[in-house]
């Protein structure tokens, strides 16, 4: 994905997104989110397990996985870019291979800000750069992947329309959730300094691949 907050980028465009097969009846689109329609949430380190959770949940027809949480959804909803996210809808087994998706401007965004869907390789290269830097700093593999999650959260919060939001009170009450979502809680720890990004020059890495440093809000 190429994101620029200083230049208006193309409005709605069609993109062919690679589809990974996670299970017999689920395929996944990488680096995208499905907006709204949440009915439940489960904690899963492996996004492939979201498919099983969805199939076991009444009314679930799609899901998004991000930062260790499966967000189960009643419908697919609007598709928007989300670096590091993995989304799927339950489909017939024959629907594998490649799927066309259309990315449209987020309704929350200002009229002169648009996001252009970008090749998956940008996200991959960004992750590779972060992992290489983490290795040079002596971080473990688990620590390195946590840093990737942190940077993806800051990218979503500060460089894309909208923000990283917690579960609503209504959602928590309906599903008997007492705490915050893992993504939201981690973002608050980053912002407060309790768990800062440990990758040296991480802002420069984001700026190189996404034209946004991620340390301040650049898109409303």
PDB file of C-alpha atoms in Angstrom:
ATOM      1  CA  UNK A   1       0.000   0.000   0.000  1.00  0.00           C
ATOM      2  CA  UNK A   2       1.264   3.433  -0.737  1.00  0.00           C
ATOM      3  CA  UNK A   3      -0.164   6.095   1.507  1.00  0.00           C
ATOM      4  CA  UNK A   4       0.455   9.805   1.184  1.00  0.00           C
ATOM      5  CA  UNK A   5      -1.147  12.403   3.409  1.00  0.00           C
ATOM      6  CA  UNK A   6       0.216  15.294   1.409  1.00  0.00           C
ATOM      7  CA  UNK A   7      -1.072  14.323  -2.012  1.00  0.00           C
ATOM      8  CA  UNK A   8      -4.588  13.264  -2.941  1.00  0.00           C
ATOM      9  CA  UNK A   9      -4.360   9.726  -4.270  1.00  0.00           C
ATOM     10  CA  UNK A  10      -6.694   8.039  -6.663  1.00  0.00           C
ATOM     11  CA  UNK A  11     -10.319   7.608  -5.520  1.00  0.00           C
ATOM     12  CA  UNK A  12     -11.934   4.166  -5.734  1.00  0.00           C
ATOM     13  CA  UNK A  13      -9.769   1.650  -7.579  1.00  0.00           C
ATOM     14  CA  UNK A  14     -10.019  -2.068  -8.182  1.00  0.00           C
ATOM     15  CA  UNK A  15      -7.219  -4.317  -6.992  1.00  0.00           C
ATOM     16  CA  UNK A  16      -6.467  -7.996  -7.385  1.00  0.00           C
ATOM     17  CA  UNK A  17      -5.495  -9.177  -3.905  1.00  0.00           C
ATOM     18  CA  UNK A  18      -3.725 -12.459  -3.287  1.00  0.00           C
ATOM     19  CA  UNK A  19      -5.865 -14.944  -1.420  1.00  0.00           C
ATOM     20  CA  UNK A  20      -4.364 -17.358   1.088  1.00  0.00           C
ATOM     21  CA  UNK A  21      -6.317 -20.543   1.813  1.00  0.00           C
ATOM     22  CA  UNK A  22      -6.579 -21.077   5.581  1.00  0.00           C
ATOM     23  CA  UNK A  23      -9.194 -23.823   5.687  1.00  0.00           C
ATOM     24  CA  UNK A  24     -11.583 -25.708   3.441  1.00  0.00           C
ATOM     25  CA  UNK A  25     -14.281 -23.059   3.561  1.00  0.00           C
ATOM     26  CA  UNK A  26     -12.297 -19.879   4.282  1.00  0.00           C
ATOM     27  CA  UNK A  27      -9.908 -17.845   2.202  1.00  0.00           C
ATOM     28  CA  UNK A  28      -8.157 -14.729   3.427  1.00  0.00           C
ATOM     29  CA  UNK A  29      -7.278 -11.352   1.956  1.00  0.00           C
ATOM     30  CA  UNK A  30      -4.081  -9.918   3.401  1.00  0.00           C
ATOM     31  CA  UNK A  31      -3.538  -6.310   4.519  1.00  0.00           C
ATOM     32  CA  UNK A  32      -7.237  -5.418   4.490  1.00  0.00           C
ATOM     33  CA  UNK A  33     -10.016  -4.888   7.035  1.00  0.00           C
ATOM     34  CA  UNK A  34     -13.766  -5.455   6.784  1.00  0.00           C
ATOM     35  CA  UNK A  35     -15.612  -2.525   8.312  1.00  0.00           C
ATOM     36  CA  UNK A  36     -18.376  -3.039  10.872  1.00  0.00           C
ATOM     37  CA  UNK A  37     -20.836  -5.909  11.429  1.00  0.00           C
ATOM     38  CA  UNK A  38     -18.936  -7.275  14.473  1.00  0.00           C
ATOM     39  CA  UNK A  39     -20.806  -9.930  16.450  1.00  0.00           C
ATOM     40  CA  UNK A  40     -18.037 -11.465  18.587  1.00  0.00           C
ATOM     41  CA  UNK A  41     -14.298 -11.482  19.224  1.00  0.00           C
ATOM     42  CA  UNK A  42     -11.854 -14.267  20.093  1.00  0.00           C
ATOM     43  CA  UNK A  43      -8.154 -14.274  20.954  1.00  0.00           C
ATOM     44  CA  UNK A  44      -6.095 -16.241  18.431  1.00  0.00           C
ATOM     45  CA  UNK A  45      -2.385 -15.948  17.656  1.00  0.00           C
ATOM     46  CA  UNK A  46      -2.974 -17.859  14.406  1.00  0.00           C
ATOM     47  CA  UNK A  47      -5.383 -16.119  11.991  1.00  0.00           C
ATOM     48  CA  UNK A  48      -6.183 -19.531  10.525  1.00  0.00           C
ATOM     49  CA  UNK A  49      -8.088 -20.355  13.708  1.00  0.00           C
ATOM     50  CA  UNK A  50     -10.495 -17.482  13.056  1.00  0.00           C
ATOM     51  CA  UNK A  51     -12.118 -19.590  10.355  1.00  0.00           C
ATOM     52  CA  UNK A  52     -12.989 -22.306  12.877  1.00  0.00           C
ATOM     53  CA  UNK A  53     -14.261 -19.697  15.344  1.00  0.00           C
ATOM     54  CA  UNK A  54     -16.440 -18.163  12.645  1.00  0.00           C
ATOM     55  CA  UNK A  55     -17.883 -21.514  11.588  1.00  0.00           C
ATOM     56  CA  UNK A  56     -18.657 -22.286  15.245  1.00  0.00           C
ATOM     57  CA  UNK A  57     -20.399 -18.943  15.830  1.00  0.00           C
ATOM     58  CA  UNK A  58     -24.023 -18.580  14.758  1.00  0.00           C
ATOM     59  CA  UNK A  59     -24.504 -15.794  12.236  1.00  0.00           C
ATOM     60  CA  UNK A  60     -20.804 -15.408  11.436  1.00  0.00           C
ATOM     61  CA  UNK A  61     -20.109 -14.981   7.731  1.00  0.00           C
ATOM     62  CA  UNK A  62     -16.784 -13.129   7.760  1.00  0.00           C
ATOM     63  CA  UNK A  63     -13.918 -12.153  10.021  1.00  0.00           C
ATOM     64  CA  UNK A  64     -10.922  -9.877  10.387  1.00  0.00           C
ATOM     65  CA  UNK A  65      -7.783 -10.856  12.292  1.00  0.00           C
ATOM     66  CA  UNK A  66      -5.423  -8.217  13.644  1.00  0.00           C
ATOM     67  CA  UNK A  67      -2.806  -8.239  16.414  1.00  0.00           C
ATOM     68  CA  UNK A  68      -3.970 -11.514  17.952  1.00  0.00           C
ATOM     69  CA  UNK A  69      -7.728 -10.921  17.866  1.00  0.00           C
ATOM     70  CA  UNK A  70     -10.381 -12.443  15.565  1.00  0.00           C
ATOM     71  CA  UNK A  71     -13.251 -10.023  14.952  1.00  0.00           C
ATOM     72  CA  UNK A  72     -16.182 -12.171  13.850  1.00  0.00           C
ATOM     73  CA  UNK A  73     -18.721 -10.473  11.596  1.00  0.00           C
ATOM     74  CA  UNK A  74     -22.229 -11.084  10.331  1.00  0.00           C
ATOM     75  CA  UNK A  75     -21.384  -9.723   6.872  1.00  0.00           C
ATOM     76  CA  UNK A  76     -18.369  -8.780   4.798  1.00  0.00           C
ATOM     77  CA  UNK A  77     -18.843  -5.004   4.900  1.00  0.00           C
ATOM     78  CA  UNK A  78     -16.643  -2.392   3.243  1.00  0.00           C
ATOM     79  CA  UNK A  79     -13.065  -3.426   2.466  1.00  0.00           C
ATOM     80  CA  UNK A  80     -10.365  -0.947   3.515  1.00  0.00           C
ATOM     81  CA  UNK A  81      -6.557  -1.207   3.709  1.00  0.00           C
ATOM     82  CA  UNK A  82      -5.109  -2.437   7.026  1.00  0.00           C
ATOM     83  CA  UNK A  83      -1.400  -3.339   7.013  1.00  0.00           C
ATOM     84  CA  UNK A  84      -0.944  -6.567   8.930  1.00  0.00           C
ATOM     85  CA  UNK A  85      -4.645  -7.405   8.930  1.00  0.00           C
ATOM     86  CA  UNK A  86      -6.129 -10.567   7.469  1.00  0.00           C
ATOM     87  CA  UNK A  87      -9.785 -10.778   6.505  1.00  0.00           C
ATOM     88  CA  UNK A  88     -12.053 -13.453   5.107  1.00  0.00           C
ATOM     89  CA  UNK A  89     -15.617 -14.417   4.385  1.00  0.00           C
ATOM     90  CA  UNK A  90     -16.867 -17.982   4.400  1.00  0.00           C
ATOM     91  CA  UNK A  91     -16.941 -19.153   0.793  1.00  0.00           C
ATOM     92  CA  UNK A  92     -17.483 -22.276  -1.244  1.00  0.00           C
ATOM     93  CA  UNK A  93     -14.384 -24.398  -1.677  1.00  0.00           C
ATOM     94  CA  UNK A  94     -14.149 -23.541  -5.381  1.00  0.00           C
ATOM     95  CA  UNK A  95     -13.664 -19.846  -4.615  1.00  0.00           C
ATOM     96  CA  UNK A  96      -9.893 -19.925  -4.177  1.00  0.00           C
ATOM     97  CA  UNK A  97      -6.978 -18.382  -6.036  1.00  0.00           C
ATOM     98  CA  UNK A  98      -7.376 -14.637  -6.543  1.00  0.00           C
ATOM     99  CA  UNK A  99     -10.251 -12.314  -5.742  1.00  0.00           C
ATOM    100  CA  UNK A 100     -11.010  -8.788  -6.913  1.00  0.00           C
ATOM    101  CA  UNK A 101     -11.719  -6.202  -4.243  1.00  0.00           C
ATOM    102  CA  UNK A 102     -12.578  -2.566  -4.549  1.00  0.00           C
ATOM    103  CA  UNK A 103     -11.154  -0.051  -2.117  1.00  0.00           C
ATOM    104  CA  UNK A 104     -13.200   3.097  -1.595  1.00  0.00           C
ATOM    105  CA  UNK A 105     -12.602   6.268   0.444  1.00  0.00           C
ATOM    106  CA  UNK A 106     -13.544   5.851   4.090  1.00  0.00           C
ATOM    107  CA  UNK A 107     -16.652   7.855   4.941  1.00  0.00           C
ATOM    108  CA  UNK A 108     -14.885   9.162   8.046  1.00  0.00           C
ATOM    109  CA  UNK A 109     -12.059  10.646   6.011  1.00  0.00           C
ATOM    110  CA  UNK A 110     -11.923  14.238   4.858  1.00  0.00           C
ATOM    111  CA  UNK A 111     -12.970  14.678   1.263  1.00  0.00           C
ATOM    112  CA  UNK A 112      -9.410  15.402   0.103  1.00  0.00           C
ATOM    113  CA  UNK A 113      -7.837  12.334   1.699  1.00  0.00           C
ATOM    114  CA  UNK A 114      -7.892   9.039  -0.123  1.00  0.00           C
ATOM    115  CA  UNK A 115      -6.108   5.780   0.397  1.00  0.00           C
ATOM    116  CA  UNK A 116      -4.811   3.777  -2.539  1.00  0.00           C
ATOM    117  CA  UNK A 117      -4.663   0.026  -2.166  1.00  0.00           C
ATOM    118  CA  UNK A 118      -1.080  -1.078  -2.676  1.00  0.00           C
ATOM    119  CA  UNK A 119       0.842  -4.228  -3.522  1.00  0.00           C
ATOM    120  CA  UNK A 120       1.215  -6.642  -0.645  1.00  0.00           C
ATOM    121  CA  UNK A 121       4.984  -6.449  -1.102  1.00  0.00           C
ATOM    122  CA  UNK A 122       5.127  -3.010   0.548  1.00  0.00           C
ATOM    123  CA  UNK A 123       3.843  -4.472   3.799  1.00  0.00           C
ATOM    124  CA  UNK A 124       6.127  -7.472   3.474  1.00  0.00           C
ATOM    125  CA  UNK A 125       9.181  -5.299   2.848  1.00  0.00           C
ATOM    126  CA  UNK A 126       8.277  -3.125   5.819  1.00  0.00           C
ATOM    127  CA  UNK A 127       8.034  -6.183   8.066  1.00  0.00           C
ATOM    128  CA  UNK A 128      11.321  -7.530   6.718  1.00  0.00           C
ATOM    129  CA  UNK A 129      13.019  -4.213   7.461  1.00  0.00           C
ATOM    130  CA  UNK A 130      11.639  -4.188  11.011  1.00  0.00           C
ATOM    131  CA  UNK A 131      12.695  -7.788  11.631  1.00  0.00           C
ATOM    132  CA  UNK A 132      16.188  -7.093  10.294  1.00  0.00           C
ATOM    133  CA  UNK A 133      16.536  -4.056  12.547  1.00  0.00           C
ATOM    134  CA  UNK A 134      15.225  -6.048  15.517  1.00  0.00           C
ATOM    135  CA  UNK A 135      17.803  -8.751  14.847  1.00  0.00           C
ATOM    136  CA  UNK A 136      20.594  -6.164  14.752  1.00  0.00           C
ATOM    137  CA  UNK A 137      19.400  -4.906  18.147  1.00  0.00           C
ATOM    138  CA  UNK A 138      19.452  -8.414  19.619  1.00  0.00           C
ATOM    139  CA  UNK A 139      15.684  -8.799  20.031  1.00  0.00           C
ATOM    140  CA  UNK A 140      14.164 -12.276  20.063  1.00  0.00           C
ATOM    141  CA  UNK A 141      11.792 -13.430  17.327  1.00  0.00           C
ATOM    142  CA  UNK A 142       8.749 -12.963  19.573  1.00  0.00           C
ATOM    143  CA  UNK A 143       9.943  -9.497  20.581  1.00  0.00           C
ATOM    144  CA  UNK A 144      10.531  -8.606  16.937  1.00  0.00           C
ATOM    145  CA  UNK A 145       7.029  -9.609  15.848  1.00  0.00           C
ATOM    146  CA  UNK A 146       5.560  -7.621  18.735  1.00  0.00           C
ATOM    147  CA  UNK A 147       7.394  -4.576  17.375  1.00  0.00           C
ATOM    148  CA  UNK A 148       5.853  -5.228  13.948  1.00  0.00           C
ATOM    149  CA  UNK A 149       2.411  -5.250  15.610  1.00  0.00           C
ATOM    150  CA  UNK A 150       3.159  -1.987  17.419  1.00  0.00           C
ATOM    151  CA  UNK A 151       4.223  -0.253  14.216  1.00  0.00           C
ATOM    152  CA  UNK A 152       1.175  -1.570  12.355  1.00  0.00           C
ATOM    153  CA  UNK A 153      -1.065  -0.146  15.087  1.00  0.00           C
ATOM    154  CA  UNK A 154       0.606   3.264  14.855  1.00  0.00           C
ATOM    155  CA  UNK A 155       0.305   3.132  11.072  1.00  0.00           C
ATOM    156  CA  UNK A 156      -3.419   2.405  11.364  1.00  0.00           C
ATOM    157  CA  UNK A 157      -3.949   5.019  14.081  1.00  0.00           C
ATOM    158  CA  UNK A 158      -1.978   7.904  12.588  1.00  0.00           C
ATOM    159  CA  UNK A 159      -1.687   7.257   8.849  1.00  0.00           C
ATOM    160  CA  UNK A 160      -5.075   5.828   7.834  1.00  0.00           C
ATOM    161  CA  UNK A 161      -8.580   7.314   8.103  1.00  0.00           C
ATOM    162  CA  UNK A 162     -10.326   6.581  11.377  1.00  0.00           C
ATOM    163  CA  UNK A 163      -8.553   5.192  14.432  1.00  0.00           C
ATOM    164  CA  UNK A 164      -7.918   2.057  16.465  1.00  0.00           C
ATOM    165  CA  UNK A 165     -11.062   1.850  18.610  1.00  0.00           C
ATOM    166  CA  UNK A 166     -11.920  -0.244  21.640  1.00  0.00           C
ATOM    167  CA  UNK A 167     -14.980  -2.468  21.843  1.00  0.00           C
ATOM    168  CA  UNK A 168     -18.112  -0.378  22.425  1.00  0.00           C
ATOM    169  CA  UNK A 169     -19.877  -0.671  25.813  1.00  0.00           C
ATOM    170  CA  UNK A 170     -22.819  -2.319  24.049  1.00  0.00           C
ATOM    171  CA  UNK A 171     -20.538  -4.884  22.406  1.00  0.00           C
ATOM    172  CA  UNK A 172     -18.812  -5.647  25.728  1.00  0.00           C
ATOM    173  CA  UNK A 173     -22.152  -6.057  27.483  1.00  0.00           C
ATOM    174  CA  UNK A 174     -23.583  -8.317  24.806  1.00  0.00           C
ATOM    175  CA  UNK A 175     -20.538 -10.595  24.718  1.00  0.00           C
ATOM    176  CA  UNK A 176     -19.609 -10.314  28.404  1.00  0.00           C
ATOM    177  CA  UNK A 177     -16.227  -8.753  27.716  1.00  0.00           C
ATOM    178  CA  UNK A 178     -14.686  -6.994  30.722  1.00  0.00           C
ATOM    179  CA  UNK A 179     -11.438  -5.671  29.279  1.00  0.00           C
ATOM    180  CA  UNK A 180     -10.297  -3.766  26.235  1.00  0.00           C
ATOM    181  CA  UNK A 181      -9.377  -5.319  22.914  1.00  0.00           C
ATOM    182  CA  UNK A 182      -5.728  -6.362  22.709  1.00  0.00           C
ATOM    183  CA  UNK A 183      -5.057  -3.930  19.871  1.00  0.00           C
ATOM    184  CA  UNK A 184      -6.560  -0.955  21.700  1.00  0.00           C
ATOM    185  CA  UNK A 185      -4.833  -1.820  24.987  1.00  0.00           C
ATOM    186  CA  UNK A 186      -1.463  -2.198  23.279  1.00  0.00           C
ATOM    187  CA  UNK A 187      -1.893   1.137  21.500  1.00  0.00           C
ATOM    188  CA  UNK A 188      -2.615   2.875  24.811  1.00  0.00           C
ATOM    189  CA  UNK A 189       0.537   1.365  26.309  1.00  0.00           C
ATOM    190  CA  UNK A 190       2.526   2.632  23.339  1.00  0.00           C
ATOM    191  CA  UNK A 191       1.097   6.134  23.645  1.00  0.00           C
ATOM    192  CA  UNK A 192       1.630   6.301  27.414  1.00  0.00           C
ATOM    193  CA  UNK A 193       5.226   5.163  27.149  1.00  0.00           C
ATOM    194  CA  UNK A 194       4.572   1.991  29.143  1.00  0.00           C
ATOM    195  CA  UNK A 195       5.435  -0.156  26.110  1.00  0.00           C
ATOM    196  CA  UNK A 196       7.096   2.049  23.485  1.00  0.00           C
ATOM    197  CA  UNK A 197       8.313   0.924  20.087  1.00  0.00           C
ATOM    198  CA  UNK A 198      11.799  -0.501  20.604  1.00  0.00           C
ATOM    199  CA  UNK A 199      12.888  -0.461  16.969  1.00  0.00           C
ATOM    200  CA  UNK A 200      15.470   2.256  16.409  1.00  0.00           C
ATOM    201  CA  UNK A 201      14.462   4.821  13.766  1.00  0.00           C
ATOM    202  CA  UNK A 202      11.068   3.124  13.349  1.00  0.00           C
ATOM    203  CA  UNK A 203       9.533   6.361  12.074  1.00  0.00           C
ATOM    204  CA  UNK A 204      12.010   6.392   9.198  1.00  0.00           C
ATOM    205  CA  UNK A 205      11.099   2.813   8.283  1.00  0.00           C
ATOM    206  CA  UNK A 206       7.387   3.673   8.083  1.00  0.00           C
ATOM    207  CA  UNK A 207       8.131   6.858   6.150  1.00  0.00           C
ATOM    208  CA  UNK A 208      10.200   4.918   3.628  1.00  0.00           C
ATOM    209  CA  UNK A 209       7.473   2.382   2.848  1.00  0.00           C
ATOM    210  CA  UNK A 210       4.266   4.322   3.546  1.00  0.00           C
ATOM    211  CA  UNK A 211       5.218   8.027   3.297  1.00  0.00           C
ATOM    212  CA  UNK A 212       3.961   8.563   6.847  1.00  0.00           C
ATOM    213  CA  UNK A 213       6.094   8.506  10.000  1.00  0.00           C
ATOM    214  CA  UNK A 214       3.347   7.157  12.244  1.00  0.00           C
ATOM    215  CA  UNK A 215       4.302   9.164  15.326  1.00  0.00           C
ATOM    216  CA  UNK A 216       1.668  11.897  14.892  1.00  0.00           C
ATOM    217  CA  UNK A 217      -1.853  11.884  13.444  1.00  0.00           C
ATOM    218  CA  UNK A 218      -1.674  12.716   9.738  1.00  0.00           C
ATOM    219  CA  UNK A 219      -5.096  11.528   8.511  1.00  0.00           C
ATOM    220  CA  UNK A 220      -8.366  12.378  10.286  1.00  0.00           C
TER     221      UNK A 220
END
